[in-house]
Each structure stands twice: as structure tokens, then as C-alpha cells.
Amino acid sequence: TGLAARVLAGCTTGAVAVACAQPTDVVKVRFQANGAMLESGRRYSGTVDAYRTIAREEGVRGLWRGTLPNIARNAIVNCGELVTYDLIKDALLRAQLMTDNVPCHFVAAFGAGFCATVVASPVDVVKTRYMNAGPGQYRNVLSCLLALLMQDGLAGLYKGFVPSFLRLGSWNVVMFISYEQLQRAAALARPAQS
């Protein structure tokens, strides 16, 4: 499969996933910010209450706040993960540095997690800040990005890089090793069914 097809597949799956799950992400981001507040200042008593409160106060559109930056983020993360995993694994195998086994999958997945974090962190920071913003705080995503750059500079786009990398790196290792092992098990099971 060529690079263009891999990139298109990564972007498409990322966009479709966001289209289905955006309200859940908005509630997660808001509920996490809510949990950091003193009990007297909390806006939501639980997850269901968060959905209701957001829909009541901001309309159903409030549950879809930040959809475009989230689509961009997911498309970038998926490309960063899927494409770089394949490229790293292929390079390791072509150079005969490793064989197609768990250590090779681990190295490729770890590299994919790092690449995904590098390219996705700026979008992720802006997305989270925009979703957490109060009504009217930013006109749009671009104004949120500009305010962040004015306040924190380019380094602000990489706030929380280490925890993000630890999360994405470990996620990629578990996901790709599991995927490879399931794919191998499925291939072994196929001849037995014939």
C-alpha cells in the first residue's frame, strides 16, 4: 500500500471516529476540568448531568463544540500512528535490523507514539483549551490558537508533552502488539478451518 493510501486511511478513520464520538469527548474534557474545581464550584454532579447541563445551557451544538479541531487532531494522530508504525516497521524489516516479531512491533509502536505526539500535541492543546473555554471567550479556534501563542509562545503548543507521549506511546505499544498478535492468530486459524 502506498503512502498516499495510508495517509488517506488514517485521516478518514480519524474523522469518522470524531463524527461519532464528539459529544463524549466534550463531556470528558469538561468533566475533567470540573473535577479539578472545589466542590462548591463544580458545574456537573456526574457524567449524565454534564450532558444535560451542556445541552440545556449551550444547546445541542454545545455538545459538538470543537468538532473541527478534534477532527484535525484525530486525523493527525491516526496518520501519525498508523503511517509511521508501518513505515518504521517496514524500514526495520528491510534493513534486516529486526525480524517480524514482538520486539520489532514494540519499537515501531513506540516510534509511532512519539511521532503522533509530536504532530498532534499542538492541535490537542488548542482543542482542549477551546473546548474548556467559557461561552464567548474565543470567537473561533483560530482566535484560541492566536491567544495561546501570544500568551505562551510556541512552547505553549507542547504543554503536557511528556504525559501525552506516555499515554500515546503506551497506547500504541498495546494496540499494535495486540493487533499483530491477533492478526497472526487469525492467519494461523484460517488453514485449520479449511
Backbone as ProteinMPNN parsed JSONL, in Angstrom:
{"seq_chain_A": "TGLAARVLAGCTTGAVAVACAQPTDVVKVRFQANGAMLESGRRYSGTVDAYRTIAREEGVRGLWRGTLPNIARNAIVNCGELVTYDLIKDALLRAQLMTDNVPCHFVAAFGAGFCATVVASPVDVVKTRYMNAGPGQYRNVLSCLLALLMQDGLAGLYKGFVPSFLRLGSWNVVMFISYEQLQRAAALARPAQS", "coords_chain_A": {"N_chain_A": [[0.85, -1.182, 0.0], [0.582, 2.178, -0.872], [2.054, 5.315, 0.295], [0.294, 7.521, 0.126], [-2.261, 6.298, 0.161], [-2.173, 5.179, 2.701], [-2.023, 7.485, 4.316], [-4.475, 8.692, 3.636], [-6.252, 6.724, 4.59], [-5.677, 6.829, 7.353], [-6.445, 9.509, 7.959], [-9.176, 9.468, 7.243], [-10.336, 7.477, 8.927], [-9.842, 8.698, 11.378], [-11.414, 11.048, 11.196], [-14.027, 10.016, 10.887], [-14.325, 8.673, 13.316], [-14.372, 10.831, 15.131], [-16.674, 12.155, 14.267], [-18.604, 10.447, 15.198], [-18.147, 10.366, 17.978], [-17.869, 12.89, 19.198], [-19.596, 14.377, 21.129], [-19.143, 12.856, 23.446], [-16.428, 13.296, 23.884], [-16.384, 16.054, 24.394], [-17.844, 16.156, 26.802], [-16.136, 14.607, 28.404], [-13.783, 16.213, 28.483], [-14.798, 18.569, 29.666], [-15.786, 17.517, 32.055], [-13.47, 16.6, 33.275], [-12.154, 19.037, 33.747], [-14.023, 20.1, 35.466], [-13.776, 18.39, 37.657], [-11.406, 19.232, 38.771], [-12.01, 21.478, 40.148], [-12.999, 23.191, 43.2], [-15.383, 21.631, 45.354], [-17.683, 23.186, 45.75], [-17.73, 24.838, 43.521], [-18.191, 23.275, 41.339], [-19.708, 22.375, 38.234], [-21.064, 20.162, 37.317], [-22.701, 17.241, 38.43], [-22.349, 14.662, 37.725], [-21.626, 12.404, 34.973], [-23.885, 12.099, 33.238], [-25.341, 14.316, 34.059], [-23.615, 16.28, 33.128], [-23.881, 16.041, 30.309], [-26.609, 16.798, 30.105], [-26.598, 19.41, 31.238], [-24.823, 20.837, 29.559], [-26.197, 20.617, 27.097], [-28.595, 21.924, 27.793], [-27.73, 24.528, 28.58], [-26.112, 25.403, 26.457], [-27.256, 24.505, 24.193], [-27.818, 21.835, 21.804], [-25.738, 22.06, 20.03], [-23.633, 22.762, 21.652], [-22.63, 20.377, 22.589], [-21.193, 19.612, 20.449], [-19.118, 21.28, 20.27], [-15.98, 22.412, 19.183], [-15.565, 20.539, 17.189], [-14.272, 20.648, 14.617], [-11.456, 21.22, 15.244], [-11.037, 18.891, 16.667], [-11.477, 16.888, 14.772], [-9.313, 17.471, 13.114], [-7.247, 16.931, 14.928], [-7.639, 14.173, 15.483], [-7.347, 13.071, 12.922], [-4.691, 13.738, 12.418], [-3.409, 12.389, 14.549], [-4.135, 9.708, 13.973], [-2.902, 9.396, 11.443], [-0.27, 9.899, 12.227], [0.136, 7.725, 13.926], [-0.676, 5.28, 12.498], [0.526, 5.451, 9.908], [3.266, 6.034, 10.474], [3.894, 3.825, 12.066], [3.728, 1.678, 10.234], [5.717, 2.537, 8.393], [8.061, 2.635, 9.993], [8.215, -0.024, 10.88], [8.41, -1.382, 8.396], [10.865, -0.292, 7.522], [12.65, -1.277, 9.477], [12.437, -4.01, 8.976], [13.214, -4.188, 6.249], [15.862, -3.274, 6.372], [16.879, -5.319, 7.744], [17.284, -5.193, 10.478], [15.705, -6.119, 12.46], [13.461, -8.881, 13.067], [10.14, -9.871, 12.015], [8.534, -9.676, 14.67], [7.541, -9.591, 18.187], [9.431, -7.772, 19.58], [10.156, -6.101, 17.387], [7.654, -5.038, 16.702], [7.149, -3.643, 19.044], [9.184, -1.636, 19.044], [8.523, -0.251, 16.664], [5.927, 0.592, 17.313], [6.395, 2.205, 19.569], [7.938, 4.23, 18.417], [6.007, 5.197, 16.651], [4.142, 6.203, 18.471], [5.624, 8.324, 19.567], [6.024, 9.973, 17.279], [3.345, 10.542, 16.653], [2.629, 12.025, 18.911], [4.3, 14.264, 18.683], [3.327, 15.519, 16.324], [0.631, 15.847, 16.941], [0.325, 17.17, 19.361], [0.251, 20.124, 19.352], [-2.298, 20.605, 18.136], [-3.917, 19.217, 19.901], [-3.567, 20.621, 22.322], [-4.693, 23.136, 21.668], [-7.287, 22.326, 20.984], [-8.245, 21.293, 23.448], [-8.1, 23.559, 25.081], [-9.91, 25.224, 23.745], [-12.307, 23.744, 23.931], [-12.687, 23.83, 26.675], [-13.155, 26.466, 27.125], [-15.045, 29.272, 28.258], [-18.356, 30.368, 27.254], [-18.137, 32.578, 24.531], [-15.504, 33.298, 25.058], [-13.543, 32.825, 23.144], [-13.618, 33.693, 19.686], [-13.429, 31.817, 17.668], [-11.694, 28.774, 16.687], [-9.257, 29.572, 15.614], [-8.839, 32.081, 16.826], [-8.484, 31.216, 19.411], [-6.088, 29.755, 19.141], [-4.336, 31.853, 18.403], [-4.457, 33.456, 20.721], [-3.304, 31.702, 22.566], [-0.693, 31.475, 21.479], [0.179, 34.128, 21.743], [0.161, 34.39, 24.493], [1.737, 32.224, 25.535], [3.672, 31.589, 23.653], [5.445, 29.555, 21.169], [6.188, 27.334, 22.664], [4.002, 26.872, 24.238], [2.327, 25.309, 22.737], [3.158, 22.791, 23.203], [2.566, 22.07, 25.758], [2.294, 19.794, 28.399], [3.515, 17.69, 27.062], [5.081, 15.417, 27.809], [3.343, 13.76, 29.521], [1.388, 13.32, 27.545], [2.844, 11.941, 25.598], [3.574, 9.662, 27.078], [1.064, 8.531, 27.426], [0.13, 8.201, 24.71], [2.288, 6.756, 23.651], [2.328, 4.378, 25.218], [-0.239, 3.485, 24.64], [-0.021, 2.997, 21.858], [1.909, 0.935, 21.849], [0.532, -1.143, 23.196], [-1.752, -1.346, 21.528], [-0.712, -1.905, 18.876], [0.921, -4.182, 19.254], [-0.995, -5.963, 20.215], [-2.722, -5.968, 17.996], [-1.027, -7.067, 15.994], [-0.569, -9.606, 17.088], [-3.167, -10.649, 17.2], [-3.761, -10.624, 14.484], [-1.877, -12.453, 13.576], [-2.757, -14.746, 14.942], [-5.275, -15.07, 13.757], [-4.506, -15.63, 11.125], [-3.234, -18.081, 11.524], [-5.388, -19.592, 12.357], [-7.034, -19.722, 10.13], [-6.158, -21.761, 8.105], [-6.812, -24.053, 9.542], [-9.553, -24.059, 9.549], [-10.276, -24.716, 6.958]], "CA_chain_A": [[0.0, 0.0, 0.0], [1.38, 3.39, -0.975], [1.991, 6.296, 1.382], [-0.931, 8.332, -0.013], [-3.398, 5.495, 0.623], [-2.041, 5.061, 4.157], [-2.388, 8.785, 4.895], [-5.916, 8.849, 3.446], [-6.926, 5.809, 5.524], [-5.528, 7.382, 8.696], [-7.281, 10.715, 8.092], [-10.591, 9.1, 7.151], [-10.784, 6.802, 10.16], [-9.844, 9.69, 12.451], [-12.564, 11.941, 11.026], [-15.265, 9.26, 11.148], [-14.393, 8.425, 14.765], [-14.793, 12.072, 15.794], [-18.068, 12.412, 13.905], [-19.447, 9.597, 16.058], [-17.877, 10.437, 19.418], [-17.578, 14.253, 19.665], [-20.227, 14.753, 22.399], [-18.476, 12.149, 24.542], [-15.156, 13.965, 24.14], [-16.685, 17.342, 25.033], [-18.21, 15.877, 28.195], [-14.919, 14.147, 29.102], [-12.904, 17.364, 28.721], [-15.458, 19.445, 30.632], [-15.907, 16.829, 33.339], [-12.133, 16.601, 33.867], [-11.932, 20.383, 34.275], [-14.962, 20.213, 36.569], [-13.237, 17.639, 38.79], [-10.276, 19.954, 39.356], [-12.535, 22.618, 40.91], [-13.518, 22.93, 44.543], [-16.712, 21.022, 45.245], [-18.731, 24.209, 45.687], [-17.724, 25.473, 42.213], [-18.399, 22.302, 40.259], [-20.921, 22.591, 37.434], [-21.724, 18.901, 36.987], [-22.695, 16.258, 39.522], [-21.99, 13.374, 37.136], [-21.494, 12.419, 33.517], [-25.193, 12.35, 32.618], [-25.653, 15.708, 34.345], [-22.802, 17.106, 32.235], [-24.571, 16.057, 29.004], [-27.846, 17.593, 30.224], [-26.288, 20.811, 31.503], [-24.26, 21.424, 28.341], [-27.282, 20.727, 26.113], [-29.56, 22.919, 28.253], [-27.15, 25.869, 28.621], [-25.471, 25.795, 25.206], [-27.94, 23.867, 23.081], [-27.195, 20.591, 21.348], [-24.474, 22.447, 19.388], [-22.589, 22.793, 22.672], [-22.026, 19.045, 22.663], [-20.351, 19.446, 19.26], [-18.121, 22.353, 20.297], [-14.611, 21.981, 18.906], [-15.547, 19.382, 16.288], [-13.247, 20.78, 13.576], [-10.106, 20.934, 15.741], [-10.956, 17.498, 17.092], [-11.282, 16.112, 13.54], [-7.912, 17.685, 12.728], [-6.409, 16.219, 15.884], [-7.756, 12.722, 15.296], [-6.757, 12.729, 11.634], [-3.24, 13.834, 12.588], [-2.968, 11.289, 15.419], [-4.246, 8.45, 13.227], [-1.815, 9.35, 10.46], [0.983, 9.768, 12.968], [0.251, 6.366, 14.46], [-0.788, 4.207, 11.515], [1.501, 5.581, 8.834], [4.639, 5.879, 10.959], [4.097, 2.438, 12.505], [4.041, 0.885, 9.04], [6.994, 2.962, 7.825], [9.151, 2.201, 10.881], [8.286, -1.492, 10.827], [8.947, -1.742, 7.079], [12.291, 0.074, 7.48], [13.38, -2.233, 10.317], [12.464, -5.304, 8.296], [14.012, -4.064, 5.018], [17.28, -3.15, 6.755], [17.169, -6.565, 8.474], [17.695, -4.881, 11.848], [14.846, -6.929, 13.32], [12.54, -9.754, 12.346], [8.739, -9.524, 12.253], [8.146, -10.288, 15.944], [7.1, -8.638, 19.213], [10.35, -6.641, 19.76], [10.032, -5.203, 16.229], [6.37, -4.343, 16.841], [7.312, -2.719, 20.169], [9.99, -0.488, 18.599], [7.735, 0.505, 15.686], [4.803, 1.213, 18.021], [6.941, 3.261, 20.416], [8.267, 5.323, 17.494], [4.748, 5.755, 16.15], [3.581, 7.002, 19.555], [6.395, 9.564, 19.655], [5.69, 10.794, 16.105], [1.965, 11.008, 16.798], [2.602, 13.062, 19.949], [4.954, 15.462, 18.143], [2.467, 16.222, 15.365], [-0.719, 16.084, 17.455], [0.302, 17.973, 20.584], [-0.282, 21.48, 19.171], [-3.74, 20.56, 17.886], [-4.54, 18.74, 21.125], [-3.565, 21.719, 23.301], [-5.678, 24.132, 21.232], [-8.616, 21.696, 21.086], [-8.636, 21.21, 24.85], [-8.325, 24.927, 25.571], [-11.13, 25.724, 23.113], [-13.458, 23.027, 24.497], [-12.853, 24.244, 28.067], [-13.413, 27.906, 27.199], [-16.397, 29.722, 28.545], [-19.032, 30.931, 26.085], [-17.675, 33.9, 24.121], [-14.098, 33.565, 25.377], [-12.853, 32.869, 21.844], [-14.548, 33.765, 18.551], [-13.316, 30.563, 16.935], [-10.486, 28.014, 17.015], [-8.093, 30.378, 15.246], [-8.609, 33.095, 17.863], [-7.946, 30.475, 20.553], [-4.683, 29.482, 18.81], [-3.584, 33.116, 18.463], [-4.353, 33.847, 22.129], [-2.325, 30.794, 23.172], [0.638, 31.857, 21.012], [0.516, 35.423, 22.343], [0.358, 34.203, 25.936], [2.76, 31.241, 25.898], [4.635, 31.347, 22.587], [5.401, 28.233, 20.539], [6.31, 26.284, 23.69], [2.664, 26.609, 24.754], [1.702, 24.265, 21.93], [3.646, 21.487, 23.665], [2.275, 21.879, 27.183], [1.848, 18.438, 28.703], [4.044, 16.757, 26.061], [5.534, 14.142, 28.401], [2.208, 12.883, 29.808], [0.738, 12.936, 26.292], [3.66, 10.906, 24.982], [3.448, 8.433, 27.865], [-0.246, 7.965, 27.117], [0.091, 7.736, 23.321], [3.311, 5.723, 23.458], [1.872, 3.104, 25.799], [-1.42, 3.082, 23.861], [0.449, 2.424, 20.602], [2.567, -0.349, 22.112], [-0.511, -2.137, 23.482], [-2.614, -1.512, 20.361], [-0.072, -2.549, 17.738], [1.327, -5.55, 19.599], [-2.236, -6.75, 20.237], [-3.164, -6.097, 16.604], [-0.145, -8.016, 15.287], [-0.778, -10.954, 17.621], [-4.49, -11.087, 16.748], [-3.643, -10.887, 13.048], [-1.126, -13.713, 13.453], [-3.647, -15.834, 15.402], [-6.296, -15.237, 12.725], [-3.872, -16.285, 9.99], [-2.998, -19.475, 11.907], [-6.68, -20.259, 12.498], [-7.639, -19.88, 8.816], [-5.951, -23.074, 7.485], [-7.479, -25.095, 10.328], [-10.981, -24.042, 9.215], [-10.483, -25.215, 5.588]], "C_chain_A": [[0.892, 1.24, 0.0], [1.155, 4.348, 0.183], [0.701, 7.112, 1.317], [-2.156, 7.576, 0.484], [-3.365, 5.338, 2.134], [-2.472, 6.35, 4.853], [-3.897, 8.998, 4.792], [-6.7, 7.957, 4.408], [-6.844, 6.339, 6.951], [-6.409, 8.588, 8.934], [-8.765, 10.364, 8.115], [-11.085, 8.44, 8.427], [-10.811, 7.773, 11.326], [-11.052, 10.598, 12.39], [-13.876, 11.236, 11.345], [-15.419, 9.002, 12.652], [-14.876, 9.668, 15.51], [-16.256, 12.362, 15.499], [-19.018, 11.617, 14.794], [-19.31, 9.925, 17.544], [-17.663, 11.845, 19.97], [-18.29, 14.635, 20.971], [-19.567, 14.089, 23.604], [-17.163, 12.835, 24.894], [-15.37, 15.307, 24.828], [-17.004, 17.126, 26.506], [-16.985, 15.44, 28.988], [-14.025, 15.327, 29.463], [-13.512, 18.282, 29.778], [-15.505, 18.813, 32.022], [-14.549, 16.757, 34.033], [-11.82, 17.965, 34.471], [-12.811, 20.62, 35.498], [-14.406, 19.54, 37.824], [-12.086, 18.338, 39.479], [-10.736, 21.136, 40.218], [-12.904, 22.193, 42.331], [-14.953, 22.443, 44.408], [-17.823, 22.058, 45.097], [-18.824, 24.862, 44.312], [-17.983, 24.535, 41.058], [-19.733, 22.513, 39.568], [-21.723, 21.321, 37.232], [-21.615, 17.929, 38.151], [-22.31, 14.871, 39.026], [-21.961, 13.497, 35.624], [-22.814, 12.744, 32.827], [-25.607, 13.796, 32.847], [-24.851, 16.645, 33.449], [-23.436, 17.184, 30.845], [-25.799, 16.969, 29.067], [-27.551, 19.081, 30.358], [-25.742, 21.499, 30.256], [-25.356, 21.627, 27.302], [-28.279, 21.813, 26.503], [-28.982, 24.329, 28.145], [-26.608, 26.341, 27.275], [-26.19, 25.254, 23.979], [-27.202, 22.607, 22.671], [-25.854, 20.888, 20.664], [-23.332, 22.497, 20.389], [-21.881, 21.462, 22.826], [-21.1, 18.785, 21.477], [-19.288, 20.537, 19.174], [-16.729, 21.768, 20.048], [-14.506, 20.795, 17.965], [-14.424, 19.493, 15.249], [-11.83, 20.581, 14.12], [-9.949, 19.481, 16.195], [-10.801, 16.57, 15.884], [-9.833, 16.248, 13.085], [-6.986, 16.895, 13.639], [-6.444, 14.721, 15.638], [-7.154, 12.277, 13.968], [-5.238, 12.731, 11.739], [-2.719, 12.682, 13.441], [-3.029, 9.964, 14.665], [-3.15, 8.323, 12.18], [-0.475, 9.151, 11.152], [1.198, 8.355, 13.482], [0.338, 5.331, 13.345], [0.306, 4.268, 10.456], [2.921, 5.368, 9.362], [4.9, 4.48, 11.498], [4.494, 1.576, 11.308], [5.41, 1.237, 8.471], [8.176, 2.486, 8.671], [9.323, 0.688, 10.817], [8.882, -1.948, 9.504], [10.441, -1.452, 6.988], [13.138, -0.903, 8.299], [13.517, -3.588, 9.632], [13.328, -5.256, 7.03], [15.504, -4.003, 5.318], [17.773, -4.391, 7.503], [17.756, -6.287, 9.857], [16.92, -5.733, 12.851], [14.031, -7.865, 12.435], [11.125, -9.379, 12.749], [8.23, -10.251, 13.494], [7.82, -9.187, 16.956], [8.113, -7.513, 19.461], [10.293, -5.629, 18.607], [8.746, -4.387, 16.332], [6.45, -3.314, 17.965], [8.055, -1.463, 19.717], [9.193, 0.38, 17.628], [6.584, 1.244, 16.37], [5.27, 2.37, 18.894], [7.308, 4.478, 19.57], [7.029, 5.997, 16.955], [4.087, 6.635, 17.209], [4.29, 8.336, 19.703], [6.035, 10.5, 18.504], [4.281, 11.369, 16.208], [1.877, 12.132, 17.822], [3.202, 14.356, 19.426], [4.009, 16.227, 17.219], [1.106, 16.597, 15.946], [-0.766, 17.022, 18.652], [-0.214, 19.397, 20.369], [-1.794, 21.502, 18.952], [-4.472, 20.157, 19.155], [-4.634, 19.846, 22.178], [-4.628, 22.748, 22.945], [-7.093, 23.581, 21.388], [-9.105, 21.693, 22.523], [-8.936, 22.594, 25.416], [-9.635, 25.481, 25.018], [-12.373, 25.061, 23.7], [-13.738, 23.466, 25.934], [-13.237, 25.71, 28.209], [-14.869, 28.188, 27.537], [-17.033, 30.299, 27.293], [-18.526, 32.344, 25.789], [-16.219, 34.203, 24.414], [-13.252, 33.675, 24.111], [-13.908, 32.931, 20.748], [-14.596, 32.444, 17.799], [-12.007, 29.882, 17.331], [-9.236, 28.829, 16.713], [-7.8, 31.441, 16.3], [-8.069, 32.45, 19.139], [-6.459, 30.2, 20.338], [-3.844, 30.745, 18.943], [-3.409, 33.591, 19.902], [-3.32, 32.979, 22.849], [-0.905, 31.184, 22.772], [1.091, 33.183, 21.614], [0.868, 35.259, 23.825], [1.578, 33.334, 26.245], [3.831, 31.017, 24.839], [4.494, 29.941, 22.021], [5.477, 27.107, 21.558], [4.947, 25.928, 24.28], [1.945, 25.517, 23.993], [2.114, 22.865, 22.375], [3.493, 21.32, 25.175], [1.766, 20.465, 27.391], [2.383, 17.396, 27.734], [4.399, 15.403, 26.681], [4.348, 13.254, 28.786], [1.469, 12.431, 28.547], [1.516, 11.815, 25.607], [3.561, 9.59, 25.754], [2.116, 7.743, 27.578], [-0.271, 7.39, 25.7], [1.114, 6.636, 23.05], [2.86, 4.379, 23.994], [0.642, 2.585, 25.053], [-0.986, 2.399, 22.569], [1.111, 1.065, 20.803], [1.509, -1.43, 22.338], [-1.347, -2.412, 22.231], [-1.919, -2.307, 19.253], [0.421, -3.957, 18.048], [0.102, -6.449, 19.631], [-2.732, -7.001, 18.816], [-2.341, -7.147, 15.864], [-0.381, -9.444, 15.775], [-2.139, -11.511, 17.209], [-4.47, -11.431, 15.257], [-2.918, -12.214, 12.81], [-1.998, -14.904, 13.854], [-4.734, -16.116, 14.365], [-5.727, -15.965, 11.511], [-3.626, -17.77, 10.286], [-4.309, -20.245, 11.982], [-7.332, -20.54, 11.14], [-7.403, -21.248, 8.186], [-6.677, -24.205, 8.23], [-8.951, -25.166, 9.983], [-11.251, -24.666, 7.846], [-10.767, -26.67, 5.541]], "O_chain_A": [[1.84, 1.334, 0.779], [0.2, 4.214, 0.947], [0.081, 7.367, 2.349], [-3.004, 8.156, 1.162], [-4.411, 5.36, 2.783], [-3.193, 6.317, 5.85], [-4.529, 9.435, 5.753], [-7.701, 8.39, 4.978], [-7.834, 6.302, 7.682], [-7.052, 8.696, 9.978], [-9.521, 10.906, 8.921], [-12.138, 8.805, 8.95], [-11.697, 7.693, 12.176], [-11.658, 10.893, 13.42], [-14.742, 11.808, 12.007], [-16.521, 9.103, 13.192], [-15.698, 9.565, 16.42], [-16.999, 12.771, 16.391], [-20.117, 12.079, 15.102], [-20.275, 9.773, 18.293], [-17.298, 11.974, 21.138], [-17.637, 15.181, 21.861], [-19.449, 14.703, 24.665], [-16.818, 12.947, 26.071], [-14.625, 15.662, 25.742], [-16.485, 17.841, 27.364], [-16.813, 15.862, 30.132], [-13.563, 15.44, 30.598], [-12.812, 18.725, 30.688], [-15.292, 19.485, 33.032], [-14.482, 16.844, 35.259], [-11.284, 18.048, 35.576], [-12.388, 21.267, 36.456], [-14.553, 20.064, 38.929], [-11.81, 18.071, 40.648], [-9.931, 21.727, 40.937], [-13.093, 21.012, 42.621], [-15.652, 22.8, 43.461], [-18.8, 21.821, 44.388], [-19.878, 25.389, 43.956], [-17.992, 24.966, 39.905], [-20.749, 22.79, 40.205], [-22.931, 21.382, 37.0], [-20.563, 17.81, 38.778], [-21.978, 13.998, 39.828], [-22.237, 14.56, 35.067], [-22.85, 13.579, 31.924], [-26.157, 14.437, 31.951], [-25.353, 17.695, 33.051], [-23.522, 18.266, 30.264], [-26.003, 17.807, 28.189], [-28.164, 19.91, 29.686], [-26.15, 22.614, 29.931], [-25.438, 22.692, 26.69], [-28.759, 22.547, 25.64], [-29.665, 25.237, 27.671], [-26.636, 27.535, 26.978], [-25.778, 25.518, 22.85], [-26.093, 22.345, 23.137], [-24.939, 20.066, 20.711], [-22.176, 22.295, 20.015], [-20.694, 21.408, 23.149], [-20.311, 17.84, 21.501], [-18.639, 20.703, 18.142], [-16.356, 20.753, 20.636], [-13.48, 20.115, 17.934], [-13.699, 18.523, 15.027], [-11.057, 19.837, 13.516], [-8.86, 18.912, 16.115], [-10.078, 15.577, 15.957], [-9.198, 15.26, 12.715], [-6.044, 16.258, 13.168], [-5.4, 14.071, 15.589], [-6.52, 11.224, 13.895], [-4.573, 11.837, 11.216], [-1.707, 12.066, 13.105], [-2.08, 9.181, 14.71], [-2.538, 7.263, 12.042], [0.348, 8.342, 10.722], [2.32, 7.848, 13.471], [1.317, 4.59, 13.258], [0.937, 3.258, 10.146], [3.694, 4.611, 8.774], [6.025, 3.99, 11.398], [5.476, 0.836, 11.365], [6.181, 0.348, 8.108], [9.171, 1.996, 8.137], [10.442, 0.184, 10.714], [9.763, -2.807, 9.485], [11.201, -2.255, 6.447], [14.216, -1.308, 7.866], [14.566, -4.23, 9.695], [14.091, -6.185, 6.77], [16.313, -4.603, 4.61], [18.95, -4.489, 7.849], [18.604, -7.033, 10.349], [17.407, -6.031, 13.941], [13.924, -7.669, 11.224], [10.929, -8.648, 13.719], [7.584, -11.295, 13.398], [7.825, -8.002, 16.622], [7.69, -6.361, 19.548], [10.374, -4.423, 18.842], [8.749, -3.182, 16.079], [5.881, -2.229, 17.851], [7.603, -0.349, 19.98], [9.185, 1.604, 17.751], [6.301, 2.395, 16.038], [4.608, 3.406, 18.952], [7.028, 5.615, 19.951], [6.989, 7.219, 16.814], [3.535, 7.688, 16.888], [3.652, 9.362, 19.936], [5.77, 11.682, 18.722], [4.052, 12.536, 15.891], [1.13, 13.09, 17.626], [2.673, 15.435, 19.695], [3.9, 17.449, 17.319], [0.489, 17.562, 15.494], [-1.811, 17.613, 18.925], [-1.056, 19.848, 21.146], [-2.491, 22.337, 19.529], [-5.536, 20.699, 19.454], [-5.66, 19.99, 22.843], [-5.383, 23.187, 23.813], [-7.989, 24.277, 21.864], [-10.252, 22.051, 22.79], [-9.913, 22.776, 26.143], [-10.387, 26.135, 25.74], [-13.379, 25.729, 23.94], [-14.89, 23.476, 26.367], [-13.605, 26.15, 29.297], [-15.781, 27.453, 27.158], [-16.324, 30.681, 26.362], [-18.489, 33.199, 26.674], [-15.737, 35.275, 24.049], [-12.356, 34.515, 24.021], [-14.962, 32.304, 20.855], [-15.656, 32.006, 17.351], [-11.295, 30.366, 18.211], [-8.265, 28.784, 17.469], [-6.639, 31.679, 16.632], [-7.287, 33.064, 19.865], [-5.657, 30.392, 21.252], [-2.762, 30.714, 19.529], [-2.338, 34.074, 20.268], [-2.545, 33.486, 23.659], [-0.011, 31.222, 23.617], [2.263, 33.34, 21.957], [1.772, 35.922, 24.334], [2.369, 33.674, 27.124], [4.81, 30.318, 25.102], [3.549, 29.222, 22.347], [4.899, 26.04, 21.349], [4.753, 24.815, 24.768], [1.051, 24.867, 24.534], [1.502, 21.874, 21.977], [4.202, 20.527, 25.795], [0.906, 19.991, 26.648], [1.786, 16.33, 27.586], [4.05, 14.359, 26.13], [4.339, 12.082, 28.41], [0.982, 11.303, 28.479], [0.928, 10.86, 25.099], [3.473, 8.522, 25.15], [2.05, 6.516, 27.497], [-0.645, 6.234, 25.503], [0.838, 5.695, 22.306], [2.987, 3.359, 23.318], [0.499, 1.378, 24.856], [-1.514, 1.345, 22.216], [0.896, 0.146, 20.012], [1.579, -2.505, 21.743], [-1.621, -3.567, 21.906], [-2.479, -3.279, 18.748], [0.347, -4.838, 17.191], [0.145, -7.574, 19.131], [-3.116, -8.12, 18.477], [-2.895, -8.013, 15.188], [-0.393, -10.382, 14.978], [-2.261, -12.697, 16.903], [-5.085, -12.406, 14.826], [-3.307, -12.997, 11.943], [-1.983, -15.942, 13.192], [-5.074, -17.274, 14.123], [-6.395, -16.822, 10.932], [-3.789, -18.615, 9.406], [-4.332, -21.442, 11.696], [-8.099, -21.494, 11.011], [-8.374, -21.871, 7.755], [-7.101, -25.187, 7.622], [-9.554, -26.232, 10.108], [-12.373, -25.109, 7.598], [-10.962, -27.226, 4.46]]}, "name": "protein", "num_of_chains": 1, "seq": "TGLAARVLAGCTTGAVAVACAQPTDVVKVRFQANGAMLESGRRYSGTVDAYRTIAREEGVRGLWRGTLPNIARNAIVNCGELVTYDLIKDALLRAQLMTDNVPCHFVAAFGAGFCATVVASPVDVVKTRYMNAGPGQYRNVLSCLLALLMQDGLAGLYKGFVPSFLRLGSWNVVMFISYEQLQRAAALARPAQS"}
